[in-house]
Amino acid sequence: MKTRKISLAMAMFFAITFLFSANAFAQEKKKVETAEIKSSVVCGMCEDRVKKELAFEKGVKDVQVNLETKVITVEYKTSKTDEETIKKAITKIGYDADEMTADAEAYEKLPACCKKDAPPH
């Protein structure tokens, strides 16, 4: 009888330990980070385009664009993507992303108001 209680107590201890460790592992796997990327966005159309296109990038949770500072802030799941991949995605839309320059073909397809030399409006 005493052995059965000890076995039951040990089984419960291991079950609880397993549940807590599995939960901690799941939370670690779902880690979210924020990247601030300097870009060449100049207007509301740029903002809309960047938000729309990055929404389809795997792992991206949120995108904010500050037109005054020209900074794109991206929240993303580290288990799905990384900052380098997000920067490449921004260049493929036609905008600079930190030290990476915009894809030439994509940049040429941007409206005139979205070009780097366009005045803020």
PDB file of C-alpha atoms in Angstrom:
ATOM      1  CA  MET A   1       0.000   0.000   0.000  1.00  0.00           C
ATOM      2  CA  LYS A   2       2.802   2.366   0.970  1.00  0.00           C
ATOM      3  CA  THR A   3       4.727   1.494  -2.206  1.00  0.00           C
ATOM      4  CA  ARG A   4       1.661   2.231  -4.314  1.00  0.00           C
ATOM      5  CA  LYS A   5       1.297   5.709  -2.752  1.00  0.00           C
ATOM      6  CA  ILE A   6       4.961   6.458  -3.409  1.00  0.00           C
ATOM      7  CA  SER A   7       4.638   5.275  -7.033  1.00  0.00           C
ATOM      8  CA  LEU A   8       1.527   7.388  -7.514  1.00  0.00           C
ATOM      9  CA  ALA A   9       3.256  10.414  -5.961  1.00  0.00           C
ATOM     10  CA  MET A  10       6.297   9.924  -8.212  1.00  0.00           C
ATOM     11  CA  ALA A  11       4.090   9.560 -11.288  1.00  0.00           C
ATOM     12  CA  MET A  12       2.283  12.791 -10.430  1.00  0.00           C
ATOM     13  CA  PHE A  13       5.607  14.554  -9.808  1.00  0.00           C
ATOM     14  CA  PHE A  14       6.948  13.503 -13.232  1.00  0.00           C
ATOM     15  CA  ALA A  15       3.687  14.417 -14.972  1.00  0.00           C
ATOM     16  CA  ILE A  16       3.693  17.911 -13.452  1.00  0.00           C
ATOM     17  CA  THR A  17       7.381  18.372 -14.248  1.00  0.00           C
ATOM     18  CA  PHE A  18       6.767  17.311 -17.849  1.00  0.00           C
ATOM     19  CA  LEU A  19       3.843  19.717 -18.241  1.00  0.00           C
ATOM     20  CA  PHE A  20       5.820  22.673 -16.910  1.00  0.00           C
ATOM     21  CA  SER A  21       8.862  21.907 -19.061  1.00  0.00           C
ATOM     22  CA  ALA A  22       6.716  21.445 -22.187  1.00  0.00           C
ATOM     23  CA  ASN A  23       5.034  24.794 -21.511  1.00  0.00           C
ATOM     24  CA  ALA A  24       8.385  26.534 -21.052  1.00  0.00           C
ATOM     25  CA  PHE A  25       9.676  24.996 -24.284  1.00  0.00           C
ATOM     26  CA  ALA A  26       6.561  26.114 -26.190  1.00  0.00           C
ATOM     27  CA  GLN A  27       6.941  29.689 -24.908  1.00  0.00           C
ATOM     28  CA  GLU A  28      10.615  29.769 -25.848  1.00  0.00           C
ATOM     29  CA  LYS A  29       9.810  28.532 -29.350  1.00  0.00           C
ATOM     30  CA  LYS A  30       7.245  31.317 -29.852  1.00  0.00           C
ATOM     31  CA  LYS A  31       9.669  34.125 -29.025  1.00  0.00           C
ATOM     32  CA  VAL A  32       8.836  37.448 -30.665  1.00  0.00           C
ATOM     33  CA  GLU A  33      11.432  40.112 -31.455  1.00  0.00           C
ATOM     34  CA  THR A  34      11.248  43.607 -32.877  1.00  0.00           C
ATOM     35  CA  ALA A  35      13.462  44.966 -35.649  1.00  0.00           C
ATOM     36  CA  GLU A  36      13.813  48.653 -36.492  1.00  0.00           C
ATOM     37  CA  ILE A  37      14.905  49.045 -40.095  1.00  0.00           C
ATOM     38  CA  LYS A  38      15.892  52.351 -41.692  1.00  0.00           C
ATOM     39  CA  SER A  39      14.270  52.600 -45.103  1.00  0.00           C
ATOM     40  CA  SER A  40      13.562  54.903 -48.043  1.00  0.00           C
ATOM     41  CA  VAL A  41       9.782  55.196 -47.551  1.00  0.00           C
ATOM     42  CA  VAL A  42       8.448  58.698 -48.231  1.00  0.00           C
ATOM     43  CA  CYS A  43       4.653  58.715 -48.271  1.00  0.00           C
ATOM     44  CA  GLY A  44       1.428  57.038 -47.218  1.00  0.00           C
ATOM     45  CA  MET A  45       1.412  54.895 -50.351  1.00  0.00           C
ATOM     46  CA  CYS A  46       4.838  53.567 -49.366  1.00  0.00           C
ATOM     47  CA  GLU A  47       3.533  52.800 -45.887  1.00  0.00           C
ATOM     48  CA  ASP A  48       0.502  50.950 -47.250  1.00  0.00           C
ATOM     49  CA  ARG A  49       2.623  48.977 -49.712  1.00  0.00           C
ATOM     50  CA  VAL A  50       5.167  47.918 -47.064  1.00  0.00           C
ATOM     51  CA  LYS A  51       2.481  46.909 -44.560  1.00  0.00           C
ATOM     52  CA  LYS A  52       0.540  44.943 -47.176  1.00  0.00           C
ATOM     53  CA  GLU A  53       3.546  43.081 -48.576  1.00  0.00           C
ATOM     54  CA  LEU A  54       5.211  42.288 -45.231  1.00  0.00           C
ATOM     55  CA  ALA A  55       1.921  40.915 -43.897  1.00  0.00           C
ATOM     56  CA  PHE A  56       2.482  37.949 -46.235  1.00  0.00           C
ATOM     57  CA  GLU A  57       5.990  37.261 -44.917  1.00  0.00           C
ATOM     58  CA  LYS A  58       6.123  34.125 -42.777  1.00  0.00           C
ATOM     59  CA  GLY A  59       6.503  34.958 -39.071  1.00  0.00           C
ATOM     60  CA  VAL A  60       5.708  38.678 -39.304  1.00  0.00           C
ATOM     61  CA  LYS A  61       3.209  39.671 -36.615  1.00  0.00           C
ATOM     62  CA  ASP A  62       3.053  43.470 -36.919  1.00  0.00           C
ATOM     63  CA  VAL A  63       4.451  46.243 -39.112  1.00  0.00           C
ATOM     64  CA  GLN A  64       4.601  49.947 -38.280  1.00  0.00           C
ATOM     65  CA  VAL A  65       6.044  52.643 -40.557  1.00  0.00           C
ATOM     66  CA  ASN A  66       7.220  56.029 -39.284  1.00  0.00           C
ATOM     67  CA  LEU A  67       7.393  58.342 -42.300  1.00  0.00           C
ATOM     68  CA  GLU A  68       9.155  61.136 -40.387  1.00  0.00           C
ATOM     69  CA  THR A  69      12.096  58.962 -39.329  1.00  0.00           C
ATOM     70  CA  LYS A  70      11.753  56.537 -42.279  1.00  0.00           C
ATOM     71  CA  VAL A  71      11.930  53.585 -39.883  1.00  0.00           C
ATOM     72  CA  ILE A  72       9.977  50.373 -40.410  1.00  0.00           C
ATOM     73  CA  THR A  73       9.341  48.535 -37.140  1.00  0.00           C
ATOM     74  CA  VAL A  74       8.587  44.835 -37.558  1.00  0.00           C
ATOM     75  CA  GLU A  75       7.511  42.370 -34.863  1.00  0.00           C
ATOM     76  CA  TYR A  76       8.293  38.802 -35.873  1.00  0.00           C
ATOM     77  CA  LYS A  77       8.487  35.250 -34.547  1.00  0.00           C
ATOM     78  CA  THR A  78      12.108  34.164 -34.313  1.00  0.00           C
ATOM     79  CA  SER A  79      11.117  30.568 -34.980  1.00  0.00           C
ATOM     80  CA  LYS A  80       9.730  31.546 -38.400  1.00  0.00           C
ATOM     81  CA  THR A  81      11.994  34.316 -39.736  1.00  0.00           C
ATOM     82  CA  ASP A  82      14.877  36.644 -38.941  1.00  0.00           C
ATOM     83  CA  GLU A  83      15.826  40.284 -39.451  1.00  0.00           C
ATOM     84  CA  GLU A  84      17.933  39.561 -42.540  1.00  0.00           C
ATOM     85  CA  THR A  85      15.011  37.855 -44.293  1.00  0.00           C
ATOM     86  CA  ILE A  86      12.725  40.785 -43.480  1.00  0.00           C
ATOM     87  CA  LYS A  87      15.275  43.250 -44.874  1.00  0.00           C
ATOM     88  CA  LYS A  88      15.466  41.235 -48.101  1.00  0.00           C
ATOM     89  CA  ALA A  89      11.668  41.292 -48.342  1.00  0.00           C
ATOM     90  CA  ILE A  90      11.663  45.094 -47.988  1.00  0.00           C
ATOM     91  CA  THR A  91      14.237  45.452 -50.778  1.00  0.00           C
ATOM     92  CA  LYS A  92      12.108  43.220 -53.023  1.00  0.00           C
ATOM     93  CA  ILE A  93       9.210  45.652 -52.516  1.00  0.00           C
ATOM     94  CA  GLY A  94      11.455  48.432 -53.865  1.00  0.00           C
ATOM     95  CA  TYR A  95      12.761  50.153 -50.735  1.00  0.00           C
ATOM     96  CA  ASP A  96      16.134  50.329 -49.010  1.00  0.00           C
ATOM     97  CA  ALA A  97      16.490  48.361 -45.776  1.00  0.00           C
ATOM     98  CA  ASP A  98      19.389  49.575 -43.607  1.00  0.00           C
ATOM     99  CA  GLU A  99      22.565  48.816 -45.569  1.00  0.00           C
ATOM    100  CA  MET A 100      20.714  46.849 -48.285  1.00  0.00           C
ATOM    101  CA  THR A 101      19.666  48.786 -51.365  1.00  0.00           C
ATOM    102  CA  ALA A 102      16.313  48.364 -53.048  1.00  0.00           C
ATOM    103  CA  ASP A 103      15.919  45.793 -55.796  1.00  0.00           C
ATOM    104  CA  ALA A 104      16.375  47.828 -59.004  1.00  0.00           C
ATOM    105  CA  GLU A 105      13.480  46.213 -60.874  1.00  0.00           C
ATOM    106  CA  ALA A 106      11.067  46.622 -57.962  1.00  0.00           C
ATOM    107  CA  TYR A 107      12.205  50.215 -57.415  1.00  0.00           C
ATOM    108  CA  GLU A 108      11.484  51.106 -61.058  1.00  0.00           C
ATOM    109  CA  LYS A 109       7.923  49.805 -60.667  1.00  0.00           C
ATOM    110  CA  LEU A 110       7.214  52.168 -57.737  1.00  0.00           C
ATOM    111  CA  PRO A 111       5.019  55.213 -58.428  1.00  0.00           C
ATOM    112  CA  ALA A 112       6.931  58.504 -58.889  1.00  0.00           C
ATOM    113  CA  CYS A 113       5.844  59.733 -55.459  1.00  0.00           C
ATOM    114  CA  CYS A 114       7.490  56.696 -53.825  1.00  0.00           C
ATOM    115  CA  LYS A 115      10.945  57.214 -55.338  1.00  0.00           C
ATOM    116  CA  LYS A 116      13.852  58.126 -53.031  1.00  0.00           C
ATOM    117  CA  ASP A 117      14.220  61.630 -54.438  1.00  0.00           C
ATOM    118  CA  ALA A 118      10.489  62.455 -54.142  1.00  0.00           C
ATOM    119  CA  PRO A 119       9.722  65.212 -51.631  1.00  0.00           C
ATOM    120  CA  PRO A 120       7.770  64.172 -48.522  1.00  0.00           C
ATOM    121  CA  HIS A 121       4.031  64.643 -48.994  1.00  0.00           C
TER     122      HIS A 121
END
